[in-house]
mmCIF file of C-alpha atoms in Angstrom:
data_model
loop_
_atom_site.group_PDB
_atom_site.id
_atom_site.type_symbol
_atom_site.label_atom_id
_atom_site.label_comp_id
_atom_site.label_asym_id
_atom_site.label_seq_id
_atom_site.Cartn_x
_atom_site.Cartn_y
_atom_site.Cartn_z
ATOM 1 C CA UNK Z 1 -28.842 11.624 20.142
ATOM 2 C CA UNK Z 2 -29.461 15.150 18.320
ATOM 3 C CA UNK Z 3 -29.708 13.427 15.130
ATOM 4 C CA UNK Z 4 -32.735 11.202 16.435
ATOM 5 C CA UNK Z 5 -34.058 14.575 17.799
ATOM 6 C CA UNK Z 6 -33.953 15.953 14.404
ATOM 7 C CA UNK Z 7 -35.341 13.414 12.789
ATOM 8 C CA UNK Z 8 -38.401 12.965 15.201
ATOM 9 C CA UNK Z 9 -38.705 16.749 14.792
ATOM 10 C CA UNK Z 10 -39.086 16.024 11.020
ATOM 11 C CA UNK Z 11 -41.444 13.087 11.095
ATOM 12 C CA UNK Z 12 -43.351 15.369 13.163
ATOM 13 C CA UNK Z 13 -43.459 18.059 10.651
ATOM 14 C CA UNK Z 14 -44.264 15.621 8.015
ATOM 15 C CA UNK Z 15 -47.254 14.264 9.878
ATOM 16 C CA UNK Z 16 -48.889 17.626 10.705
ATOM 17 C CA UNK Z 17 -48.095 18.433 6.686
ATOM 18 C CA UNK Z 18 -49.688 15.519 5.812
ATOM 19 C CA UNK Z 19 -52.718 16.172 8.147
ATOM 20 C CA UNK Z 20 -53.015 19.198 6.787
ATOM 21 C CA UNK Z 21 -52.787 18.024 3.069
ATOM 22 C CA UNK Z 22 -55.499 15.613 3.814
ATOM 23 C CA UNK Z 23 -57.792 18.366 5.578
ATOM 24 C CA UNK Z 24 -57.417 20.680 2.551
ATOM 25 C CA UNK Z 25 -58.612 18.081 0.269
ATOM 26 C CA UNK Z 26 -61.490 16.843 2.760
ATOM 27 C CA UNK Z 27 -62.314 20.274 2.647
ATOM 28 C CA UNK Z 28 -62.133 20.489 -1.011
ATOM 29 C CA UNK Z 29 -64.518 17.294 -1.611
ATOM 30 C CA UNK Z 30 -66.721 18.544 1.324
ATOM 31 C CA UNK Z 31 -67.603 21.888 -0.872
ATOM 32 C CA UNK Z 32 -71.153 21.924 -1.296
ATOM 33 C CA UNK Z 33 -72.480 24.477 -4.068
ATOM 34 C CA UNK Z 34 -75.792 26.190 -2.655
ATOM 35 C CA UNK Z 35 -78.610 27.297 -4.615
ATOM 36 C CA UNK Z 36 -81.355 29.140 -3.199
ATOM 37 C CA UNK Z 37 -84.413 31.270 -4.615
ATOM 38 C CA UNK Z 38 -87.094 31.031 -6.707
ATOM 39 C CA UNK Z 39 -89.867 28.328 -6.132
ATOM 40 C CA UNK Z 40 -90.634 28.751 -9.640
ATOM 41 C CA UNK Z 41 -87.786 27.271 -10.957
ATOM 42 C CA UNK Z 42 -86.959 25.103 -8.022
ATOM 43 C CA UNK Z 43 -87.684 22.126 -9.561
ATOM 44 C CA UNK Z 44 -85.736 22.709 -12.866
ATOM 45 C CA UNK Z 45 -82.719 23.744 -10.600
ATOM 46 C CA UNK Z 46 -82.904 20.555 -8.554
ATOM 47 C CA UNK Z 47 -83.318 18.225 -12.152
ATOM 48 C CA UNK Z 48 -80.087 20.284 -13.302
ATOM 49 C CA UNK Z 49 -77.995 19.845 -9.908
ATOM 50 C CA UNK Z 50 -78.975 15.736 -9.680
ATOM 51 C CA UNK Z 51 -78.005 15.521 -13.283
ATOM 52 C CA UNK Z 52 -74.726 17.130 -13.026
ATOM 53 C CA UNK Z 53 -74.010 15.573 -9.971
ATOM 54 C CA UNK Z 54 -74.423 12.036 -11.624
ATOM 55 C CA UNK Z 55 -72.077 13.128 -14.396
ATOM 56 C CA UNK Z 56 -69.532 14.706 -11.901
ATOM 57 C CA UNK Z 57 -69.229 12.284 -8.826
ATOM 58 C CA UNK Z 58 -67.592 14.269 -6.710
ATOM 59 C CA UNK Z 59 -69.962 17.387 -6.738
ATOM 60 C CA UNK Z 60 -72.228 18.497 -4.600
ATOM 61 C CA UNK Z 61 -74.917 21.018 -4.943
ATOM 62 C CA UNK Z 62 -77.715 21.295 -2.453
ATOM 63 C CA UNK Z 63 -81.032 23.289 -3.855
ATOM 64 C CA UNK Z 64 -83.502 25.288 -1.641
ATOM 65 C CA UNK Z 65 -86.323 27.469 -2.409
ATOM 66 C CA UNK Z 66 -88.193 30.209 -0.310
ATOM 67 C CA UNK Z 67 -88.569 33.085 -3.035
ATOM 68 C CA UNK Z 68 -86.657 35.369 -5.389
ATOM 69 C CA UNK Z 69 -85.787 37.925 -2.934
ATOM 70 C CA UNK Z 70 -84.817 35.489 -0.414
ATOM 71 C CA UNK Z 71 -82.302 33.703 -3.151
ATOM 72 C CA UNK Z 72 -80.825 37.256 -4.002
ATOM 73 C CA UNK Z 73 -80.427 38.392 -0.447
ATOM 74 C CA UNK Z 74 -78.517 34.852 0.073
ATOM 75 C CA UNK Z 75 -76.486 35.892 -2.453
ATOM 76 C CA UNK Z 76 -75.837 39.572 -1.022
ATOM 77 C CA UNK Z 77 -75.259 37.937 2.103
ATOM 78 C CA UNK Z 78 -72.778 35.388 1.114
ATOM 79 C CA UNK Z 79 -74.897 32.608 2.031
ATOM 80 C CA UNK Z 80 -75.321 31.040 -1.419
ATOM 81 C CA UNK Z 81 -73.309 30.832 -4.514
ATOM 82 C CA UNK Z 82 -76.274 30.984 -6.906
ATOM 83 C CA UNK Z 83 -79.290 32.501 -6.506
ATOM 84 C CA UNK Z 84 -82.546 31.445 -8.513
ATOM 85 C CA UNK Z 85 -84.752 34.486 -9.337
ATOM 86 C CA UNK Z 86 -87.856 34.563 -11.537
ATOM 87 C CA UNK Z 87 -87.780 38.507 -11.622
ATOM 88 C CA UNK Z 88 -84.565 40.753 -12.398
ATOM 89 C CA UNK Z 89 -82.382 41.882 -9.823
ATOM 90 C CA UNK Z 90 -82.936 45.356 -8.883
ATOM 91 C CA UNK Z 91 -80.740 48.275 -8.996
ATOM 92 C CA UNK Z 92 -80.402 48.727 -5.525
ATOM 93 C CA UNK Z 93 -79.682 44.919 -5.233
ATOM 94 C CA UNK Z 94 -76.770 45.482 -7.439
ATOM 95 C CA UNK Z 95 -75.384 48.465 -5.636
ATOM 96 C CA UNK Z 96 -75.661 46.169 -2.077
ATOM 97 C CA UNK Z 97 -73.500 43.761 -4.290
ATOM 98 C CA UNK Z 98 -71.017 46.258 -5.278
ATOM 99 C CA UNK Z 99 -70.593 47.479 -1.896
ATOM 100 C CA UNK Z 100 -69.654 44.153 -0.315
ATOM 101 C CA UNK Z 101 -67.422 43.586 -3.413
ATOM 102 C CA UNK Z 102 -69.469 41.051 -5.647
ATOM 103 C CA UNK Z 103 -69.973 41.641 -9.115
ATOM 104 C CA UNK Z 104 -73.430 40.168 -10.431
ATOM 105 C CA UNK Z 105 -73.456 37.826 -13.345
ATOM 106 C CA UNK Z 106 -76.919 37.350 -14.783
ATOM 107 C CA UNK Z 107 -77.588 34.206 -16.524
ATOM 108 C CA UNK Z 108 -80.955 33.479 -18.167
ATOM 109 C CA UNK Z 109 -81.851 30.063 -17.593
ATOM 110 C CA UNK Z 110 -84.992 29.703 -19.805
ATOM 111 C CA UNK Z 111 -88.417 31.413 -20.285
ATOM 112 C CA UNK Z 112 -91.537 30.965 -18.723
ATOM 113 C CA UNK Z 113 -95.431 31.717 -18.945
ATOM 114 C CA UNK Z 114 -97.081 33.008 -15.846
ATOM 115 C CA UNK Z 115 -100.450 30.696 -16.337
ATOM 116 C CA UNK Z 116 -103.585 31.825 -14.743
ATOM 117 C CA UNK Z 117 -105.616 28.870 -13.409
ATOM 118 C CA UNK Z 118 -108.806 28.099 -11.878
ATOM 119 C CA UNK Z 119 -110.934 25.140 -10.582
ATOM 120 C CA UNK Z 120 -111.904 22.565 -13.425
ATOM 121 C CA UNK Z 121 -115.540 23.197 -12.698
ATOM 122 C CA UNK Z 122 -115.146 26.810 -13.578
ATOM 123 C CA UNK Z 123 -117.000 27.686 -16.975
ATOM 124 C CA UNK Z 124 -114.397 30.948 -17.802
ATOM 125 C CA UNK Z 125 -111.853 29.619 -20.198
ATOM 126 C CA UNK Z 126 -110.340 33.019 -21.158
ATOM 127 C CA UNK Z 127 -110.006 36.799 -19.720
ATOM 128 C CA UNK Z 128 -108.304 39.628 -21.415
ATOM 129 C CA UNK Z 129 -105.369 41.002 -19.352
ATOM 130 C CA UNK Z 130 -107.047 44.443 -18.731
ATOM 131 C CA UNK Z 131 -109.968 42.545 -17.127
ATOM 132 C CA UNK Z 132 -107.465 40.325 -15.420
ATOM 133 C CA UNK Z 133 -105.817 42.937 -13.734
ATOM 134 C CA UNK Z 134 -109.222 44.305 -12.054
ATOM 135 C CA UNK Z 135 -110.316 41.037 -10.993
ATOM 136 C CA UNK Z 136 -106.720 40.933 -9.014
ATOM 137 C CA UNK Z 137 -107.247 44.529 -7.962
ATOM 138 C CA UNK Z 138 -110.444 43.353 -6.445
ATOM 139 C CA UNK Z 139 -112.487 45.468 -8.541
ATOM 140 C CA UNK Z 140 -114.171 42.649 -10.167
ATOM 141 C CA UNK Z 141 -115.411 40.484 -7.374
ATOM 142 C CA UNK Z 142 -117.909 38.063 -9.075
ATOM 143 C CA UNK Z 143 -117.650 35.120 -11.442
ATOM 144 C CA UNK Z 144 -120.977 36.970 -12.975
ATOM 145 C CA UNK Z 145 -119.293 39.827 -14.168
ATOM 146 C CA UNK Z 146 -117.120 37.759 -16.633
ATOM 147 C CA UNK Z 147 -119.705 35.217 -17.716
ATOM 148 C CA UNK Z 148 -119.422 32.780 -14.618
ATOM 149 C CA UNK Z 149 -121.692 32.017 -12.221
ATOM 150 C CA UNK Z 150 -122.986 34.242 -9.537
ATOM 151 C CA UNK Z 151 -120.357 33.639 -6.700
ATOM 152 C CA UNK Z 152 -117.609 35.591 -5.450
ATOM 153 C CA UNK Z 153 -114.167 35.367 -6.961
ATOM 154 C CA UNK Z 154 -111.252 33.790 -4.305
ATOM 155 C CA UNK Z 155 -107.948 35.578 -5.373
ATOM 156 C CA UNK Z 156 -104.878 33.824 -4.943
ATOM 157 C CA UNK Z 157 -101.145 35.068 -5.339
ATOM 158 C CA UNK Z 158 -97.629 34.117 -4.580
ATOM 159 C CA UNK Z 159 -96.399 36.339 -1.022
ATOM 160 C CA UNK Z 160 -94.295 39.029 -1.431
ATOM 161 C CA UNK Z 161 -90.798 37.484 -1.383
ATOM 162 C CA UNK Z 162 -91.738 35.573 -4.795
ATOM 163 C CA UNK Z 163 -90.292 37.125 -8.043
ATOM 164 C CA UNK Z 164 -93.536 36.247 -9.839
ATOM 165 C CA UNK Z 165 -95.354 38.251 -7.342
ATOM 166 C CA UNK Z 166 -93.450 41.202 -8.248
ATOM 167 C CA UNK Z 167 -93.908 40.568 -12.015
ATOM 168 C CA UNK Z 168 -97.399 39.967 -12.222
ATOM 169 C CA UNK Z 169 -98.006 42.978 -10.008
ATOM 170 C CA UNK Z 170 -96.088 45.325 -12.563
ATOM 171 C CA UNK Z 171 -97.399 43.652 -15.758
ATOM 172 C CA UNK Z 172 -101.129 42.991 -14.658
ATOM 173 C CA UNK Z 173 -101.895 44.856 -11.939
ATOM 174 C CA UNK Z 174 -100.014 47.890 -12.365
ATOM 175 C CA UNK Z 175 -100.842 47.753 -16.417
ATOM 176 C CA UNK Z 176 -96.838 47.101 -17.246
ATOM 177 C CA UNK Z 177 -95.946 49.869 -14.890
ATOM 178 C CA UNK Z 178 -98.150 52.785 -16.222
ATOM 179 C CA UNK Z 179 -100.300 52.718 -12.877
ATOM 180 C CA UNK Z 180 -97.689 52.377 -10.385
ATOM 181 C CA UNK Z 181 -100.120 53.100 -7.372
ATOM 182 C CA UNK Z 182 -102.176 50.061 -7.893
ATOM 183 C CA UNK Z 183 -101.758 46.895 -5.538
ATOM 184 C CA UNK Z 184 -103.286 43.787 -4.973
ATOM 185 C CA UNK Z 185 -106.887 43.749 -3.713
ATOM 186 C CA UNK Z 186 -107.540 43.573 0.266
ATOM 187 C CA UNK Z 187 -109.113 40.180 0.203
ATOM 188 C CA UNK Z 188 -106.284 38.678 -1.806
ATOM 189 C CA UNK Z 189 -104.855 35.554 -0.366
ATOM 190 C CA UNK Z 190 -101.084 35.032 -0.452
ATOM 191 C CA UNK Z 191 -99.717 31.606 -0.668
ATOM 192 C CA UNK Z 192 -96.106 30.645 -0.013
ATOM 193 C CA UNK Z 193 -95.604 28.349 -3.425
ATOM 194 C CA UNK Z 194 -96.657 27.735 -6.671
ATOM 195 C CA UNK Z 195 -97.719 24.067 -5.605
ATOM 196 C CA UNK Z 196 -99.879 25.768 -2.770
ATOM 197 C CA UNK Z 197 -101.810 27.913 -5.254
ATOM 198 C CA UNK Z 198 -102.604 24.613 -7.141
ATOM 199 C CA UNK Z 199 -103.720 22.678 -4.130
ATOM 200 C CA UNK Z 200 -106.171 25.223 -3.339
ATOM 201 C CA UNK Z 201 -107.553 25.686 -6.819
ATOM 202 C CA UNK Z 202 -108.113 21.899 -7.121
ATOM 203 C CA UNK Z 203 -110.557 22.039 -3.827
ATOM 204 C CA UNK Z 204 -111.964 25.654 -4.182
ATOM 205 C CA UNK Z 205 -114.194 26.021 -7.472
ATOM 206 C CA UNK Z 206 -114.269 30.007 -6.885
ATOM 207 C CA UNK Z 207 -110.548 30.477 -7.072
ATOM 208 C CA UNK Z 208 -108.249 31.786 -9.442
ATOM 209 C CA UNK Z 209 -104.473 32.044 -9.127
ATOM 210 C CA UNK Z 210 -101.390 31.850 -10.913
ATOM 211 C CA UNK Z 211 -98.529 29.329 -11.505
ATOM 212 C CA UNK Z 212 -95.326 29.034 -13.535
ATOM 213 C CA UNK Z 213 -95.755 27.136 -16.505
ATOM 214 C CA UNK Z 214 -93.856 23.943 -15.385
ATOM 215 C CA UNK Z 215 -96.078 23.533 -12.413
ATOM 216 C CA UNK Z 216 -98.876 23.025 -14.786
ATOM 217 C CA UNK Z 217 -101.078 19.510 -14.920
ATOM 218 C CA UNK Z 218 -104.548 18.605 -15.660
ATOM 219 C CA UNK Z 219 -105.841 18.615 -11.983
ATOM 220 C CA UNK Z 220 -106.290 22.482 -12.588
ATOM 221 C CA UNK Z 221 -107.669 24.552 -15.436
ATOM 222 C CA UNK Z 222 -105.660 26.987 -17.757
ATOM 223 C CA UNK Z 223 -107.340 29.947 -18.442
ATOM 224 C CA UNK Z 224 -106.260 31.849 -21.631
ATOM 225 C CA UNK Z 225 -104.946 35.567 -21.790
ATOM 226 C CA UNK Z 226 -106.245 37.356 -24.615
ATOM 227 C CA UNK Z 227 -107.332 34.524 -26.172
ATOM 228 C CA UNK Z 228 -103.536 32.915 -26.009
ATOM 229 C CA UNK Z 229 -102.807 29.838 -23.857
ATOM 230 C CA UNK Z 230 -100.004 29.481 -21.803
ATOM 231 C CA UNK Z 231 -97.680 26.656 -23.808
ATOM 232 C CA UNK Z 232 -93.942 26.715 -24.232
ATOM 233 C CA UNK Z 233 -94.577 27.257 -27.777
ATOM 234 C CA UNK Z 234 -96.551 30.668 -27.319
ATOM 235 C CA UNK Z 235 -93.914 31.805 -24.749
ATOM 236 C CA UNK Z 236 -91.111 31.080 -27.592
ATOM 237 C CA UNK Z 237 -93.140 32.997 -30.139
ATOM 238 C CA UNK Z 238 -93.733 35.661 -28.066
ATOM 239 C CA UNK Z 239 -97.600 35.601 -28.564
ATOM 240 C CA UNK Z 240 -98.139 34.925 -24.973
ATOM 241 C CA UNK Z 241 -98.896 38.077 -22.694
ATOM 242 C CA UNK Z 242 -97.612 37.433 -19.761
ATOM 243 C CA UNK Z 243 -93.807 35.655 -20.165
ATOM 244 C CA UNK Z 244 -90.653 36.520 -18.551
ATOM 245 C CA UNK Z 245 -87.092 35.100 -18.298
ATOM 246 C CA UNK Z 246 -86.064 33.008 -15.354
ATOM 247 C CA UNK Z 247 -82.516 33.718 -13.902
ATOM 248 C CA UNK Z 248 -79.509 32.201 -11.952
ATOM 249 C CA UNK Z 249 -77.302 35.205 -10.315
ATOM 250 C CA UNK Z 250 -74.055 34.417 -9.455
ATOM 251 C CA UNK Z 251 -70.805 36.179 -8.761
ATOM 252 C CA UNK Z 252 -68.729 36.438 -11.619
ATOM 253 C CA UNK Z 253 -65.327 35.988 -9.646
ATOM 254 C CA UNK Z 254 -67.200 32.517 -8.518
ATOM 255 C CA UNK Z 255 -65.334 29.354 -8.006
ATOM 256 C CA UNK Z 256 -64.380 27.386 -10.872
ATOM 257 C CA UNK Z 257 -66.521 24.404 -9.535
ATOM 258 C CA UNK Z 258 -69.686 27.110 -9.512
ATOM 259 C CA UNK Z 259 -69.112 28.196 -13.123
ATOM 260 C CA UNK Z 260 -68.954 24.964 -14.473
ATOM 261 C CA UNK Z 261 -72.389 24.322 -12.893
ATOM 262 C CA UNK Z 262 -73.752 27.250 -14.850
ATOM 263 C CA UNK Z 263 -72.252 25.654 -18.107
ATOM 264 C CA UNK Z 264 -73.450 22.620 -17.964
ATOM 265 C CA UNK Z 265 -77.048 24.437 -17.186
ATOM 266 C CA UNK Z 266 -76.618 26.364 -20.487
ATOM 267 C CA UNK Z 267 -74.989 23.206 -22.667
ATOM 268 C CA UNK Z 268 -77.424 20.979 -24.817
ATOM 269 C CA UNK Z 269 -78.136 18.496 -22.007
ATOM 270 C CA UNK Z 270 -78.870 21.379 -19.230
ATOM 271 C CA UNK Z 271 -81.358 23.145 -21.654
ATOM 272 C CA UNK Z 272 -82.570 19.984 -22.594
ATOM 273 C CA UNK Z 273 -83.681 19.812 -18.694
ATOM 274 C CA UNK Z 274 -85.243 22.867 -18.731
ATOM 275 C CA UNK Z 275 -87.228 22.153 -21.638
ATOM 276 C CA UNK Z 276 -88.197 18.848 -19.916
ATOM 277 C CA UNK Z 277 -89.309 20.609 -16.778
ATOM 278 C CA UNK Z 278 -91.876 22.550 -19.015
ATOM 279 C CA UNK Z 279 -89.942 25.926 -19.722
ATOM 280 C CA UNK Z 280 -88.293 27.178 -22.807
ATOM 281 C CA UNK Z 281 -84.996 26.919 -23.371
ATOM 282 C CA UNK Z 282 -82.902 29.638 -24.292
ATOM 283 C CA UNK Z 283 -80.771 27.822 -26.707
#
């Protein structure tokens, strides 16, 4: 009888052990890598994730936008594995990460040219960077001041959570940060995404805005800056004046599956996707 009890006890332990093992396997399989942040590189990050999952059937990746600031905050709060950003992480954000035990790794995914866009009917095709700053500060408010029609300029910008908003402010509005007190003009309309700016530009002949190069298409007009068009070639050869790196930020101590995804993004296949999506690859 005692033997039967021992057998039953052992059988129960094996069942429980088996359940725990199965649970652990299920949990491992259900692990979803989270990537969150910049809308500028949302599409290219989604394409990389989709192709990676096709080649790695057990992988599960969720990619969402919200802006560079949202992504970096999520990384610091432990609610994302990858922060997508179109600006550098700030020193105070690095310090905050360290205080939470996160050792931030900066991964340059590619290069982007911030494209100035206007309605297809707009006759202005080229604006120098100093004049561009005056427009976005509200100091120039009518198209006739720069060779256009007698009509008010409707200025569109990304909202403050956007890394593109920050970069544009530093390099155009503040003239490469030499005039740190300058800000966007009071009448600036802030838009939630690159696509929102593009859609408004399409229907508003007096609007001007900026979008990531990967969002450019034939429905809006690309305005040259200092006589240079925003193209992958001009970003690559550094002649286009409003170009920047775009990033993935991860924890240096990230799990293996996250590091494998990062390695894929930097591989020839991943960098091919970066190029297909309208950005300049790093390799």
